[in-house]
CSV table of N, CA and C in Angstrom, one decimal:
chain,number,residue,atom,x,y,z
A,104,MET,N,31.8,-8.6,2.7
A,104,MET,CA,30.5,-8.5,2.1
A,104,MET,C,29.9,-7.1,2.6
A,105,ILE,N,29.3,-6.4,1.7
A,105,ILE,CA,28.7,-5.1,2.0
A,105,ILE,C,27.3,-5.3,2.3
A,106,GLN,N,26.9,-4.7,3.5
A,106,GLN,CA,25.5,-4.8,3.8
A,106,GLN,C,24.8,-3.4,3.7
A,107,SER,N,23.6,-3.4,3.3
A,107,SER,CA,22.9,-2.2,3.1
A,107,SER,C,21.8,-2.1,4.1
A,108,ASP,N,21.6,-0.8,4.7
A,108,ASP,CA,20.5,-0.6,5.6
A,108,ASP,C,19.2,-0.3,4.8
A,109,ALA,N,19.3,-0.1,3.5
A,109,ALA,CA,18.1,0.2,2.7
A,109,ALA,C,17.2,-0.9,2.7
A,110,PRO,N,15.9,-0.7,2.9
A,110,PRO,CA,14.9,-1.8,2.9
A,110,PRO,C,14.8,-2.4,1.5
A,111,SER,N,14.5,-3.7,1.4
A,111,SER,CA,14.3,-4.3,0.1
A,111,SER,C,13.0,-3.9,-0.5
A,112,ILE,N,12.9,-3.9,-1.8
A,112,ILE,CA,11.6,-3.6,-2.4
A,112,ILE,C,10.9,-4.9,-2.7
A,113,ARG,N,9.6,-5.0,-2.4
A,113,ARG,CA,8.8,-6.1,-2.6
A,113,ARG,C,8.0,-5.9,-3.9
A,114,THR,N,8.0,-6.9,-4.8
A,114,THR,CA,7.2,-6.9,-6.0
A,114,THR,C,6.2,-8.0,-5.9
A,115,ILE,N,5.0,-7.8,-6.4
A,115,ILE,CA,4.0,-8.8,-6.4
A,115,ILE,C,3.4,-8.8,-7.8
A,116,GLN,N,2.9,-10.0,-8.2
A,116,GLN,CA,2.2,-10.1,-9.5
A,116,GLN,C,0.7,-10.0,-9.3
A,117,ILE,N,0.2,-8.9,-9.9
A,117,ILE,CA,-1.3,-8.7,-9.8
A,117,ILE,C,-1.9,-9.3,-11.0
A,118,GLN,N,-3.0,-10.0,-10.7
A,118,GLN,CA,-3.7,-10.8,-11.8
A,118,GLN,C,-4.2,-9.9,-12.9
A,119,GLN,N,-4.8,-8.8,-12.5
A,119,GLN,CA,-5.3,-7.8,-13.5
A,119,GLN,C,-4.1,-7.0,-14.0
A,120,SER,N,-4.2,-6.6,-15.3
A,120,SER,CA,-3.1,-5.8,-15.9
A,120,SER,C,-3.7,-4.7,-16.7
A,121,TRP,N,-3.2,-3.5,-16.4
A,121,TRP,CA,-3.7,-2.3,-17.2
A,121,TRP,C,-2.4,-1.6,-17.7
A,122,GLN,N,-2.6,-0.9,-18.8
A,122,GLN,CA,-1.5,-0.3,-19.5
A,122,GLN,C,-0.9,0.8,-18.6
A,123,LEU,N,-1.7,1.6,-18.0
A,123,LEU,CA,-1.1,2.7,-17.1
A,123,LEU,C,-1.0,2.3,-15.7
A,124,GLN,N,0.1,2.5,-15.1
A,124,GLN,CA,0.4,2.0,-13.8
A,124,GLN,C,0.9,3.2,-12.9
A,125,PRO,N,0.6,3.1,-11.6
A,125,PRO,CA,1.2,4.2,-10.7
A,125,PRO,C,2.7,4.2,-10.8
A,126,GLY,N,3.2,5.4,-10.8
A,126,GLY,CA,4.7,5.6,-10.9
A,126,GLY,C,5.1,6.0,-12.3
A,127,GLU,N,4.3,5.6,-13.3
A,127,GLU,CA,4.7,6.0,-14.7
A,127,GLU,C,4.5,7.5,-14.9
A,128,ILE,N,5.2,8.0,-15.9
A,128,ILE,CA,5.1,9.4,-16.2
A,128,ILE,C,4.4,9.6,-17.6
A,129,ILE,N,3.4,10.4,-17.5
A,129,ILE,CA,2.6,10.7,-18.7
A,129,ILE,C,2.6,12.3,-18.9
A,130,GLY,N,3.0,12.8,-20.0
A,130,GLY,CA,3.1,14.2,-20.2
A,130,GLY,C,3.8,15.0,-19.1
A,131,GLY,N,4.9,14.3,-18.6
A,131,GLY,CA,5.7,15.0,-17.6
A,131,GLY,C,5.1,14.9,-16.2
A,132,ARG,N,4.0,14.2,-16.0
A,132,ARG,CA,3.4,14.1,-14.7
A,132,ARG,C,3.3,12.6,-14.3
A,133,LYS,N,3.5,12.4,-13.0
A,133,LYS,CA,3.5,11.0,-12.5
A,133,LYS,C,2.1,10.6,-12.2
A,134,ILE,N,1.8,9.3,-12.6
A,134,ILE,CA,0.5,8.7,-12.2
A,134,ILE,C,0.6,8.3,-10.8
A,135,VAL,N,-0.3,8.7,-10.0
A,135,VAL,CA,-0.2,8.4,-8.5
A,135,VAL,C,-1.3,7.4,-8.1
A,136,ALA,N,-2.2,7.0,-8.9
A,136,ALA,CA,-3.2,6.0,-8.5
A,136,ALA,C,-3.6,5.2,-9.8
A,137,GLY,N,-4.1,4.0,-9.5
A,137,GLY,CA,-4.5,3.1,-10.7
A,137,GLY,C,-5.9,2.7,-10.5
A,138,LEU,N,-6.3,2.0,-11.6
A,138,LEU,CA,-7.7,1.4,-11.6
A,138,LEU,C,-7.8,0.4,-10.4
A,139,GLY,N,-8.9,0.6,-9.7
A,139,GLY,CA,-9.2,-0.3,-8.6
A,139,GLY,C,-8.8,0.3,-7.2
A,140,GLU,N,-8.1,1.5,-7.3
A,140,GLU,CA,-7.7,2.1,-6.0
A,140,GLU,C,-8.7,3.1,-5.6
A,141,ILE,N,-8.8,3.3,-4.3
A,141,ILE,CA,-9.7,4.3,-3.7
A,141,ILE,C,-8.8,5.5,-3.3
A,142,SER,N,-9.1,6.7,-3.7
A,142,SER,CA,-8.3,7.9,-3.3
A,142,SER,C,-9.1,8.6,-2.2
A,143,ILE,N,-8.3,8.9,-1.1
A,143,ILE,CA,-8.9,9.6,0.1
A,143,ILE,C,-8.1,10.8,0.4
A,144,HIS,N,-8.8,12.0,0.5
A,144,HIS,CA,-8.1,13.2,0.8
A,144,HIS,C,-7.8,13.2,2.3
A,145,LEU,N,-6.5,13.1,2.6
A,145,LEU,CA,-6.0,13.1,4.0
A,145,LEU,C,-5.8,14.5,4.5
A,146,ASN,N,-5.6,15.5,3.6
A,146,ASN,CA,-5.3,16.9,4.0
A,146,ASN,C,-4.1,16.9,5.0
A,147,GLY,N,-3.1,16.1,4.8
A,147,GLY,CA,-1.9,16.1,5.6
A,147,GLY,C,-2.0,15.2,6.8
A,148,GLY,N,-3.2,14.5,7.0
A,148,GLY,CA,-3.4,13.6,8.1
A,148,GLY,C,-2.7,12.3,8.0
A,149,ALA,N,-2.7,11.5,9.1
A,149,ALA,CA,-2.0,10.3,9.1
A,149,ALA,C,-2.9,9.1,8.8
A,150,VAL,N,-2.2,8.0,8.4
A,150,VAL,CA,-2.9,6.7,8.2
A,150,VAL,C,-2.2,5.7,9.2
A,151,TYR,N,-3.1,4.9,9.8
A,151,TYR,CA,-2.6,4.1,10.9
A,151,TYR,C,-2.7,2.6,10.6
A,152,ALA,N,-1.9,1.8,11.2
A,152,ALA,CA,-1.9,0.3,11.0
A,152,ALA,C,-3.2,-0.2,11.6
A,153,PRO,N,-4.0,-1.0,10.8
A,153,PRO,CA,-5.2,-1.6,11.3
A,153,PRO,C,-5.0,-2.8,12.2
A,154,PHE,N,-3.8,-3.4,12.1
A,154,PHE,CA,-3.4,-4.6,12.9
A,154,PHE,C,-1.9,-4.5,13.1
A,155,ASP,N,-1.4,-5.4,13.9
A,155,ASP,CA,0.0,-5.6,14.0
A,155,ASP,C,0.4,-6.1,12.6
A,156,GLY,N,1.6,-5.7,12.1
A,156,GLY,CA,1.9,-6.2,10.7
A,156,GLY,C,3.3,-5.7,10.3
A,157,GLU,N,3.5,-5.7,9.0
A,157,GLU,CA,4.7,-5.3,8.4
A,157,GLU,C,4.5,-4.4,7.2
A,158,ILE,N,5.3,-3.4,7.1
A,158,ILE,CA,5.2,-2.4,6.0
A,158,ILE,C,6.5,-2.7,5.1
A,159,GLN,N,6.2,-2.8,3.8
A,159,GLN,CA,7.3,-3.1,2.8
A,159,GLN,C,7.2,-2.1,1.7
A,160,LEU,N,8.3,-1.6,1.1
A,160,LEU,CA,8.3,-0.8,0.0
A,160,LEU,C,7.9,-1.6,-1.3
A,161,THR,N,7.3,-0.9,-2.3
A,161,THR,CA,7.1,-1.6,-3.6
A,161,THR,C,7.9,-0.8,-4.6
A,162,ASP,N,7.8,-1.2,-5.8
A,162,ASP,CA,8.6,-0.5,-6.9
A,162,ASP,C,7.8,0.6,-7.5
A,163,ALA,N,6.7,1.1,-6.9
A,163,ALA,CA,5.9,2.1,-7.5
A,163,ALA,C,5.7,3.3,-6.5
A,164,ASN,N,6.7,3.5,-5.6
A,164,ASN,CA,6.5,4.6,-4.6
A,164,ASN,C,5.3,4.4,-3.7
A,165,CYS,N,5.1,3.2,-3.4
A,165,CYS,CA,4.0,2.8,-2.6
A,165,CYS,C,4.5,1.9,-1.5
A,166,VAL,N,3.7,1.5,-0.5
A,166,VAL,CA,4.1,0.5,0.5
A,166,VAL,C,3.0,-0.5,0.5
A,167,LEU,N,3.4,-1.7,1.0
A,167,LEU,CA,2.4,-2.8,1.2
A,167,LEU,C,2.4,-3.1,2.7
A,168,PHE,N,1.1,-3.2,3.2
A,168,PHE,CA,0.9,-3.6,4.6
A,168,PHE,C,0.4,-5.1,4.6
A,169,SER,N,1.1,-5.9,5.4
A,169,SER,CA,0.6,-7.3,5.5
A,169,SER,C,0.5,-7.6,7.0
A,170,SER,N,-0.4,-8.6,7.3
A,170,SER,CA,-0.6,-8.9,8.7
A,170,SER,C,-1.0,-10.4,8.8
A,171,THR,N,-0.6,-11.0,9.9
A,171,THR,CA,-1.1,-12.4,10.1
A,171,THR,C,-2.6,-12.4,10.5
A,172,ASN,N,-3.1,-11.2,10.9
A,172,ASN,CA,-4.6,-11.1,11.2
A,172,ASN,C,-5.4,-11.3,9.9
A,173,VAL,N,-4.9,-10.9,8.7
A,173,VAL,CA,-5.6,-11.1,7.5
A,173,VAL,C,-4.6,-11.6,6.4
A,174,PRO,N,-4.2,-12.9,6.6
A,174,PRO,CA,-3.0,-13.5,5.8
A,174,PRO,C,-3.3,-13.6,4.3
A,175,ALA,N,-4.5,-13.6,3.9
A,175,ALA,CA,-4.8,-13.7,2.5
A,175,ALA,C,-4.9,-12.3,1.8
A,176,TYR,N,-4.6,-11.2,2.5
A,176,TYR,CA,-4.7,-9.9,2.0
A,176,TYR,C,-3.4,-9.1,2.1
A,177,LEU,N,-3.2,-8.2,1.2
A,177,LEU,CA,-2.2,-7.1,1.3
A,177,LEU,C,-2.9,-5.8,1.0
A,178,PHE,N,-2.5,-4.8,1.7
A,178,PHE,CA,-3.1,-3.4,1.5
A,178,PHE,C,-2.0,-2.6,0.9
A,179,ARG,N,-2.2,-2.0,-0.3
A,179,ARG,CA,-1.2,-1.2,-1.0
A,179,ARG,C,-1.6,0.3,-0.7
A,180,LEU,N,-0.7,1.0,-0.2
A,180,LEU,CA,-0.9,2.4,0.2
A,180,LEU,C,0.1,3.3,-0.6
A,181,CYS,N,-0.4,4.2,-1.4
A,181,CYS,CA,0.4,5.1,-2.2
A,181,CYS,C,0.1,6.5,-1.8
A,182,GLY,N,1.1,7.4,-1.9
A,182,GLY,CA,0.9,8.8,-1.7
A,182,GLY,C,1.3,9.3,-0.3
A,183,LEU,N,1.9,8.4,0.5
A,183,LEU,CA,2.3,8.8,1.9
A,183,LEU,C,3.7,9.3,1.8
A,184,ASN,N,3.9,10.3,2.6
A,184,ASN,CA,5.3,10.9,2.8
A,184,ASN,C,6.0,10.2,3.9
A,185,ARG,N,7.3,9.8,3.6
A,185,ARG,CA,8.1,9.1,4.5
A,185,ARG,C,7.4,8.0,5.3
A,186,PRO,N,6.9,7.0,4.7
A,186,PRO,CA,6.2,6.0,5.5
A,186,PRO,C,7.1,5.2,6.3
A,187,ILE,N,6.6,4.6,7.4
A,187,ILE,CA,7.4,3.7,8.3
A,187,ILE,C,7.6,2.4,7.5
A,188,ILE,N,8.8,1.9,7.5
A,188,ILE,CA,9.1,0.6,6.9
A,188,ILE,C,9.5,-0.4,8.0
A,189,GLY,N,9.0,-1.6,7.9
A,189,GLY,CA,9.3,-2.7,8.8
A,189,GLY,C,8.1,-3.1,9.7
A,190,GLU,N,8.4,-3.7,10.8
A,190,GLU,CA,7.3,-4.1,11.7
A,190,GLU,C,6.6,-3.0,12.3
A,191,ILE,N,5.3,-3.1,12.5
A,191,ILE,CA,4.5,-2.0,13.0
A,191,ILE,C,3.4,-2.6,13.9
A,192,THR,N,3.0,-1.9,14.9
A,192,THR,CA,1.9,-2.3,15.8
A,192,THR,C,0.6,-1.7,15.5
A,193,ALA,N,-0.5,-2.3,15.8
A,193,ALA,CA,-1.8,-1.8,15.5
A,193,ALA,C,-2.0,-0.4,16.1
A,194,GLY,N,-2.5,0.5,15.3
A,194,GLY,CA,-2.8,1.8,15.8
A,194,GLY,C,-1.6,2.8,15.7
A,195,SER,N,-0.4,2.3,15.2
A,195,SER,CA,0.7,3.2,15.0
A,195,SER,C,0.6,3.8,13.6
A,196,PRO,N,1.1,5.1,13.5
A,196,PRO,CA,1.0,5.7,12.2
A,196,PRO,C,2.0,5.1,11.2
A,197,ILE,N,1.4,4.9,10.0
A,197,ILE,CA,2.2,4.4,8.9
A,197,ILE,C,2.9,5.5,8.2
A,198,GLY,N,2.2,6.6,8.0
A,198,GLY,CA,2.7,7.8,7.3
A,198,GLY,C,1.5,8.8,7.1
A,199,SER,N,1.8,9.9,6.5
A,199,SER,CA,0.8,10.9,6.3
A,199,SER,C,1.0,11.5,4.9
A,200,GLY,N,0.0,12.3,4.5
A,200,GLY,CA,0.1,12.9,3.1
A,200,GLY,C,-1.1,13.7,2.8
A,201,GLU,N,-1.2,14.2,1.6
A,201,GLU,CA,-2.3,14.9,1.1
A,201,GLU,C,-3.4,14.0,0.7
A,202,TYR,N,-3.0,12.9,0.0
A,202,TYR,CA,-4.0,11.9,-0.5
A,202,TYR,C,-3.4,10.5,-0.2
A,203,LEU,N,-4.3,9.6,0.1
A,203,LEU,CA,-4.0,8.2,0.2
A,203,LEU,C,-4.7,7.5,-1.0
A,204,HIS,N,-3.9,6.7,-1.7
A,204,HIS,CA,-4.4,5.9,-2.8
A,204,HIS,C,-4.3,4.5,-2.3
A,205,PHE,N,-5.5,3.8,-2.0
A,205,PHE,CA,-5.5,2.5,-1.3
A,205,PHE,C,-6.1,1.4,-2.2
A,206,ALA,N,-5.4,0.3,-2.2
A,206,ALA,CA,-5.9,-0.9,-2.9
A,206,ALA,C,-5.8,-2.1,-1.9
A,207,ALA,N,-6.9,-2.9,-1.9
A,207,ALA,CA,-6.9,-4.2,-1.2
A,207,ALA,C,-6.6,-5.3,-2.2
A,208,LEU,N,-5.7,-6.2,-1.9
A,208,LEU,CA,-5.3,-7.2,-2.8
A,208,LEU,C,-5.5,-8.6,-2.1
A,209,ARG,N,-6.1,-9.5,-2.8
A,209,ARG,CA,-6.3,-10.9,-2.2
A,209,ARG,C,-5.5,-11.9,-3.0
A,210,ARG,N,-4.9,-12.8,-2.2
A,210,ARG,CA,-4.0,-13.8,-2.8
A,210,ARG,C,-4.9,-14.8,-3.5
A,211,GLN,N,-4.5,-15.2,-4.7
A,211,GLN,CA,-5.2,-16.2,-5.5
A,211,GLN,C,-4.5,-17.6,-5.3
A,212,PRO,N,-5.2,-18.7,-5.6
A,212,PRO,CA,-4.6,-20.0,-5.5
A,212,PRO,C,-3.3,-20.2,-6.3
A,213,ASP,N,-3.2,-19.4,-7.4
A,213,ASP,CA,-2.0,-19.6,-8.2
A,213,ASP,C,-0.8,-18.7,-7.8
A,214,GLY,N,-1.0,-18.0,-6.6
A,214,GLY,CA,0.1,-17.1,-6.1
A,214,GLY,C,0.0,-15.7,-6.5
A,215,THR,N,-0.8,-15.4,-7.5
A,215,THR,CA,-1.0,-14.0,-7.9
A,215,THR,C,-1.9,-13.3,-7.0
A,216,TRP,N,-2.0,-12.0,-7.2
A,216,TRP,CA,-2.9,-11.2,-6.3
A,216,TRP,C,-3.9,-10.5,-7.2
A,217,THR,N,-5.1,-10.3,-6.7
A,217,THR,CA,-6.2,-9.6,-7.4
A,217,THR,C,-6.7,-8.5,-6.6
A,218,ILE,N,-7.0,-7.4,-7.2
A,218,ILE,CA,-7.6,-6.2,-6.5
A,218,ILE,C,-9.0,-6.5,-6.2
A,219,VAL,N,-9.4,-6.2,-4.9
A,219,VAL,CA,-10.8,-6.5,-4.5
A,219,VAL,C,-11.2,-5.2,-3.8
A,220,GLU,N,-12.5,-5.1,-3.6
A,220,GLU,CA,-13.1,-4.0,-2.9
A,220,GLU,C,-12.7,-4.1,-1.4
A,221,PRO,N,-12.2,-3.0,-0.8
A,221,PRO,CA,-11.8,-3.0,0.6
A,221,PRO,C,-13.0,-3.0,1.5
A,222,ALA,N,-12.8,-3.6,2.7
A,222,ALA,CA,-13.9,-3.5,3.7
A,222,ALA,C,-13.9,-2.2,4.3
A,223,LYS,N,-15.0,-1.6,4.5
A,223,LYS,CA,-15.2,-0.3,5.1
A,223,LYS,C,-14.6,-0.2,6.5
A,224,ASN,N,-14.8,-1.3,7.3
A,224,ASN,CA,-14.3,-1.3,8.6
A,224,ASN,C,-12.7,-1.3,8.7
A,225,ILE,N,-12.1,-1.8,7.7
A,225,ILE,CA,-10.6,-1.8,7.6
A,225,ILE,C,-10.2,-0.3,7.4
A,226,LEU,N,-10.8,0.4,6.4
A,226,LEU,CA,-10.5,1.8,6.2
A,226,LEU,C,-10.7,2.6,7.4
A,227,GLU,N,-11.8,2.3,8.1
A,227,GLU,CA,-12.1,3.1,9.3
A,227,GLU,C,-11.1,2.9,10.4
A,228,ARG,N,-10.5,1.7,10.5
A,228,ARG,CA,-9.4,1.5,11.5
A,228,ARG,C,-8.2,2.2,11.1
A,229,MET,N,-8.0,2.4,9.8
A,229,MET,CA,-6.8,3.1,9.3
A,229,MET,C,-6.9,4.6,9.3
A,230,LEU,N,-8.1,5.1,9.4
A,230,LEU,CA,-8.4,6.5,9.4
A,230,LEU,C,-9.3,6.9,10.6
A,231,PRO,N,-8.8,6.8,11.8
A,231,PRO,CA,-9.7,7.0,13.0
A,231,PRO,C,-10.0,8.5,13.1
């Protein structure tokens, strides 16, 4: 059996659906953020884990942060260069980049996820 060191890609079903999605190409240019995301100019700065948790790749050149501290939520972070994948401790850098495109997702009773407004204090923990 062949084993791969490449991390698996996590896909989630988002309750809301829009025609244009991050990662798609329009007119030869990649869409880097979607409806419901907050874009923050990092100017090359880092983004930090707000809690102990796990970072997973998604299928849209983004990562998902999950934590037992906030089990009903996922945080989607797009635009980071070479993000850390796997277990991470609070305060550790996740990655850096020019822009962070951030979405907070809340788990629904049917197992889907919905985009919600992120709490300001969570963003402040990620951008000290």
